XYZ file of C-alpha atoms in Angstrom:
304
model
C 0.000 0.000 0.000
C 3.176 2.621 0.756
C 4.489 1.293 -2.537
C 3.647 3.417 -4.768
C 6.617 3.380 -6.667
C 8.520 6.908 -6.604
C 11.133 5.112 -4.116
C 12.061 2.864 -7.457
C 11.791 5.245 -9.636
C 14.544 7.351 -7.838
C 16.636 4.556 -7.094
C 18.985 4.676 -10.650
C 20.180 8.210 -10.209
C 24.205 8.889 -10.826
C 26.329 8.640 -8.197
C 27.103 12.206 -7.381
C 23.427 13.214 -7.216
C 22.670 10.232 -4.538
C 25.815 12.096 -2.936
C 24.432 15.516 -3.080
C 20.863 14.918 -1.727
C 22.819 12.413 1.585
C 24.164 15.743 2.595
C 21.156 17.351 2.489
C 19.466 15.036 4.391
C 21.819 16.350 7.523
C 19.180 19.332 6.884
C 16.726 17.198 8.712
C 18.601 14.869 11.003
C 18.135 15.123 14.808
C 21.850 16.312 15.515
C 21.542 19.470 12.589
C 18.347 20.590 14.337
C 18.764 20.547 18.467
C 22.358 22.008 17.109
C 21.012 24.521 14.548
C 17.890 25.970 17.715
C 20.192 25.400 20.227
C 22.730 28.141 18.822
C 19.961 30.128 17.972
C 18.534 30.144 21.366
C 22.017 30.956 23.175
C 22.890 33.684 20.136
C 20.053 35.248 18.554
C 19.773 39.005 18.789
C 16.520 40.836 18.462
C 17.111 41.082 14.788
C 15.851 37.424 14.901
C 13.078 37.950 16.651
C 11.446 40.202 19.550
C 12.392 37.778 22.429
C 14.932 35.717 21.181
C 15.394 33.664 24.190
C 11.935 32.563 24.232
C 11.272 31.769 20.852
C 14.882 29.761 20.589
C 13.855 28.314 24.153
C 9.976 27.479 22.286
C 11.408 25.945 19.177
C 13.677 23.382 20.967
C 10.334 22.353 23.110
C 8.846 21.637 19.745
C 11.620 19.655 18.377
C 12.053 17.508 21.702
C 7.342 16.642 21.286
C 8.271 16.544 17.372
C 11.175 13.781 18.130
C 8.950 11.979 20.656
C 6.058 11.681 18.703
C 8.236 10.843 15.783
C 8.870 7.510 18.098
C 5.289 6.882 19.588
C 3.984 6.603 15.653
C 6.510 4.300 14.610
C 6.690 2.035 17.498
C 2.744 1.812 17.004
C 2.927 1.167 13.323
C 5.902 -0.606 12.963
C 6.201 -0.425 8.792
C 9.589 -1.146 7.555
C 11.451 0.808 5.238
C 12.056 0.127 1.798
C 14.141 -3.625 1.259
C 17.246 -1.540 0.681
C 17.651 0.973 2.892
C 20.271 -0.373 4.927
C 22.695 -0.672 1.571
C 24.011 2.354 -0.201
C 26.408 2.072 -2.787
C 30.081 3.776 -2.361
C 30.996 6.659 -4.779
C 34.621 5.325 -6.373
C 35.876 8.999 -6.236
C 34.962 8.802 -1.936
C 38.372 8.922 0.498
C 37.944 5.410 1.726
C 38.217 7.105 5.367
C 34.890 8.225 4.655
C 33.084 5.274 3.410
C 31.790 4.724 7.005
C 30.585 8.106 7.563
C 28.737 7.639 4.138
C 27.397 5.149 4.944
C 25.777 6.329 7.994
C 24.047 9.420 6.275
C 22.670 7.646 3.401
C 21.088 4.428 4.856
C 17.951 4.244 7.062
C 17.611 1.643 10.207
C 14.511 1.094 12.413
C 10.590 1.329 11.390
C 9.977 3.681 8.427
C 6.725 5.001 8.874
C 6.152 7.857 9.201
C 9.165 9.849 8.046
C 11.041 11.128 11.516
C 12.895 13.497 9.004
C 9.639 15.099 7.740
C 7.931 15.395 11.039
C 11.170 16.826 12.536
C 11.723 19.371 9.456
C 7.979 20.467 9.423
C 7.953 21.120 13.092
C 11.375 22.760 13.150
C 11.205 24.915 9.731
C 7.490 25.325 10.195
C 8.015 26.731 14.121
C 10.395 29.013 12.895
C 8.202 30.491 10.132
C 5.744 31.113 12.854
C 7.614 32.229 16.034
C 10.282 34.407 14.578
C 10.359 37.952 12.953
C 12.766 38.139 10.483
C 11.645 38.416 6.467
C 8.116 38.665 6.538
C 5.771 35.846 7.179
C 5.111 35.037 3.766
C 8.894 34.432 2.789
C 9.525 32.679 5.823
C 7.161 30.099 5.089
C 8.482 29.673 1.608
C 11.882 28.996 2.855
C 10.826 26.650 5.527
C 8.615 24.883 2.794
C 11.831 24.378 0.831
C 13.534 22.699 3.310
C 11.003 20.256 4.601
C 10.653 19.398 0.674
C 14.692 19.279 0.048
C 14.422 16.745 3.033
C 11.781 14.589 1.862
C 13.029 14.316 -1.632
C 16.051 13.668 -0.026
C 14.892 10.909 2.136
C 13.238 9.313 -1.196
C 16.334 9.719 -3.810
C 18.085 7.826 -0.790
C 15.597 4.787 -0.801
C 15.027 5.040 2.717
C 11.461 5.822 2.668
C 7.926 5.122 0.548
C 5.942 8.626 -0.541
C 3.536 7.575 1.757
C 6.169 7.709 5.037
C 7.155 11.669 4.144
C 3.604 12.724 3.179
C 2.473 11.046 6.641
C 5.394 13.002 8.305
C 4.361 16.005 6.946
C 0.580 15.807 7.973
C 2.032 14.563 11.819
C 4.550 17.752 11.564
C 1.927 20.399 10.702
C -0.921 18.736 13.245
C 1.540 18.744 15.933
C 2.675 22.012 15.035
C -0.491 23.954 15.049
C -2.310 21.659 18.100
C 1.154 23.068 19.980
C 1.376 26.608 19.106
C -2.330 26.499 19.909
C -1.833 25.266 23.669
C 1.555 26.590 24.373
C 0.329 30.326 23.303
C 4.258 31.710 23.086
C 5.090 29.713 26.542
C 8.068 27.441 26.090
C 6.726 25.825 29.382
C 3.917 24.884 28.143
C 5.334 23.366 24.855
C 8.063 21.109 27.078
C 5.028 20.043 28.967
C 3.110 19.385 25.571
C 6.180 17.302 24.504
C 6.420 16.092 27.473
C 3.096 14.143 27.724
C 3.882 13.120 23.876
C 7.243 11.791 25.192
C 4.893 9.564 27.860
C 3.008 8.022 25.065
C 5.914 7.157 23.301
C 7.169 5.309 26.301
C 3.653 3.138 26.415
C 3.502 2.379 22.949
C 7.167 1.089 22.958
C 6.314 -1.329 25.670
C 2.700 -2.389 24.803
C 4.448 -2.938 20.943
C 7.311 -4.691 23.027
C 10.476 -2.278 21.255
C 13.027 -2.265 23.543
C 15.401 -0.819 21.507
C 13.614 2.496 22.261
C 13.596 2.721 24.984
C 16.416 4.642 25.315
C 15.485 7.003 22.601
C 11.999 7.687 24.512
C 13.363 8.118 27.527
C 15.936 10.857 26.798
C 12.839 12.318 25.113
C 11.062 12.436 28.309
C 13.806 13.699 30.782
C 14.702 16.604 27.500
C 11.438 17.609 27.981
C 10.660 17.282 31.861
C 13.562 19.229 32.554
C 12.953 22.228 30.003
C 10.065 22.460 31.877
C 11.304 23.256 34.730
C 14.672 24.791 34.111
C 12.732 27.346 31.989
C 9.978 27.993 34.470
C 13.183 28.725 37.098
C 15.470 30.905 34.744
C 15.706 34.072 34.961
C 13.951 35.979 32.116
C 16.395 38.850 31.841
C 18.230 38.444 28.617
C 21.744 37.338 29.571
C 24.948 37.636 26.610
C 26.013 34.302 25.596
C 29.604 34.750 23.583
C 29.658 32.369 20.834
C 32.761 30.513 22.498
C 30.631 29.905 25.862
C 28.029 28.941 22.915
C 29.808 26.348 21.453
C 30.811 24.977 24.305
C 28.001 24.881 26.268
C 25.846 22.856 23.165
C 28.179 20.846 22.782
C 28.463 20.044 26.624
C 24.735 18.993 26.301
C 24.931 16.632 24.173
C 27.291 14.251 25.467
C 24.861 13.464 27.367
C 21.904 12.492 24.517
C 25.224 10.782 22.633
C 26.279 8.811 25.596
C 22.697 7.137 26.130
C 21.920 6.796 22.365
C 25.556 5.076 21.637
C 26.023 3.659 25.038
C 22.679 1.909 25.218
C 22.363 2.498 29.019
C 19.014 1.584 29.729
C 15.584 3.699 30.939
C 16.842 5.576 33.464
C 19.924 6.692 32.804
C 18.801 7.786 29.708
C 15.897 9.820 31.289
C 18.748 11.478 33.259
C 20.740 12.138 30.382
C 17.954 13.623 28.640
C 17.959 15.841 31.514
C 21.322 16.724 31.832
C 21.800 17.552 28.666
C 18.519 19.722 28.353
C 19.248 21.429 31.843
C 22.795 22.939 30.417
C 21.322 23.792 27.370
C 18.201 25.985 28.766
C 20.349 26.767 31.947
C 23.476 27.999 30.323
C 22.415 31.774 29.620
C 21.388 32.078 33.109
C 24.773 30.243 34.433
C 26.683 32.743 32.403
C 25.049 35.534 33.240
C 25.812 34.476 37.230
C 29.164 33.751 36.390
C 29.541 37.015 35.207
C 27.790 38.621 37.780
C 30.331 37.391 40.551
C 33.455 38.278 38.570
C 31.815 41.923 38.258
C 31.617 41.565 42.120
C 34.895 40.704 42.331
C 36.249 43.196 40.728
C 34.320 46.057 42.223
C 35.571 44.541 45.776
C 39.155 44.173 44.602
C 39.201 47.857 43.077
């Protein structure tokens, strides 16, 4: 029934276009978008938008629901992906040192339906076409359109999903979207708790449908979005400076903790903590720097 054929059709295109559209599937994947809103929480100037802070801090709570309910749908379907989407064939002019990473980027694991890429890019893109201020409205939502369909194509030239898997995605992306923006009203707590709950029905479908391998997955979910909750309910709304070093540092600090569950395979709770963790420094770090900065300030005046 998914088959409707534009996955074949796709399949016999040269080497260097197959090439082209597995890099711009990173457009899409989990790590480009938590790293893409996460500097754009910490960094974003009013330019951006009108309160940076809490439309970065709103767009990550929308990613963490779109990446849980991403996992509740397919652990309730269950569709495979196309036969070969574990294979991808090696372009001969590739350094052999990066076959594996290749590899990686251009083959699909796990259930196929619906498209995680497509919810993920609809509810990313599609946020920030709504929440932020820069263009006007209309172009915004012509360049996040672009990307969600880059990604899909993408995601079909590769052979790693059916029409019917990015179309679904879509649909999810936009309905979760709008049924979010709706409740949350501008509030990133209210979105983490929105995610939150969709995080908690991942969790029961992967253990009525008996998935353990998601387990993990779910469960960072779940502590990401618990602890946005309540880290941004407790930080303190003044706009605090975030250099881009203290930026870069501070993302990539809070993700070791989402890498270390998903590659370690550490089981339910310790990756509910490291969801947590890793969430916590994100949302906390503007308020930790501004502190930080606050008692050297202190320090100074006292020494002077």
């Amino acid at each position: 029934m998914r088959e409707l054929g534009l996955t074949e059709a796709l399949s016999n295109l040269p080497d260097p276009v197959v090439a082209a559209f597995a890099l711009l599937t990173q457009l899409g994947d989990v790590w480009f978008l938590f790293a893409t809103l996460g500097l754009l929480y910490l960094l974003a100037g009013e330019r951006i938008a009108s309160n940076p802070r809490r439309s970065g801090a709103l767009l990550i709570a929308l990613s963490v629901g779109a990446l849980a309910t991403t996992l509740a749908l397919k652990a309730t379907f269950a569709f495979p992906r196309p036969p070969n989407a574990g294979t991808a064939s090696i372009p001969p002019w590739l350094p052999p040192a990066l076959e594996a990473v290749y590899l990686n980027v251009a083959t699909g694991s796990g259930f196929g339906f619906p498209s995680g890429h497509a919810i993920g890019t609809t509810v990313a893109y599609g946020g920030a076409a709504a929440v932020l201020d820069v263009w006007n409205r209309r172009k915004r939502a012509l360049v996040a359109g672009s990307l969600v369909g880059i990604v899909c194509l993408a995601r079909l030239v590769l052979g790693v999903h059916y029409l019917v898997d990015v179309l679904a995605g879509v649909a999810v992306g936009v309905t979760y979207l709008a049924v979010t923006l709706r409740v949350a009203k501008g509030d990133p707590t209210r979105a983490f708790s929105v995610a939150a709950v969709a995080a908690a029905v991942a969790l029961v479908a992967v253990v009525v449908r008996g998935v353990p391998s998601e387990f993990g997955p779910v469960a960072v979910t779940l502590g990401a979005a618990a602890a946005g909750a309540v880290v941004w309910r407790r930080l303190d709304p003044t706009e605090r400076t975030v250099s881009v070093p203290v930026a870069a540092t501070g993302l990539a600090l809070s993700g070791v903790p989402w890498v270390a569950a998903y590659l370690g395979d550490v089981g339910l709770v310790p990756s509910l903590v490291a969801g947590a963790v890793g969430l916590s420094i994100l949302v906390g770090l503007p308020a930790l720097a501004g502190r930080s900065d606050g008692q050297k300030n202190d320090g100074t005046s006292r020494t002077a």
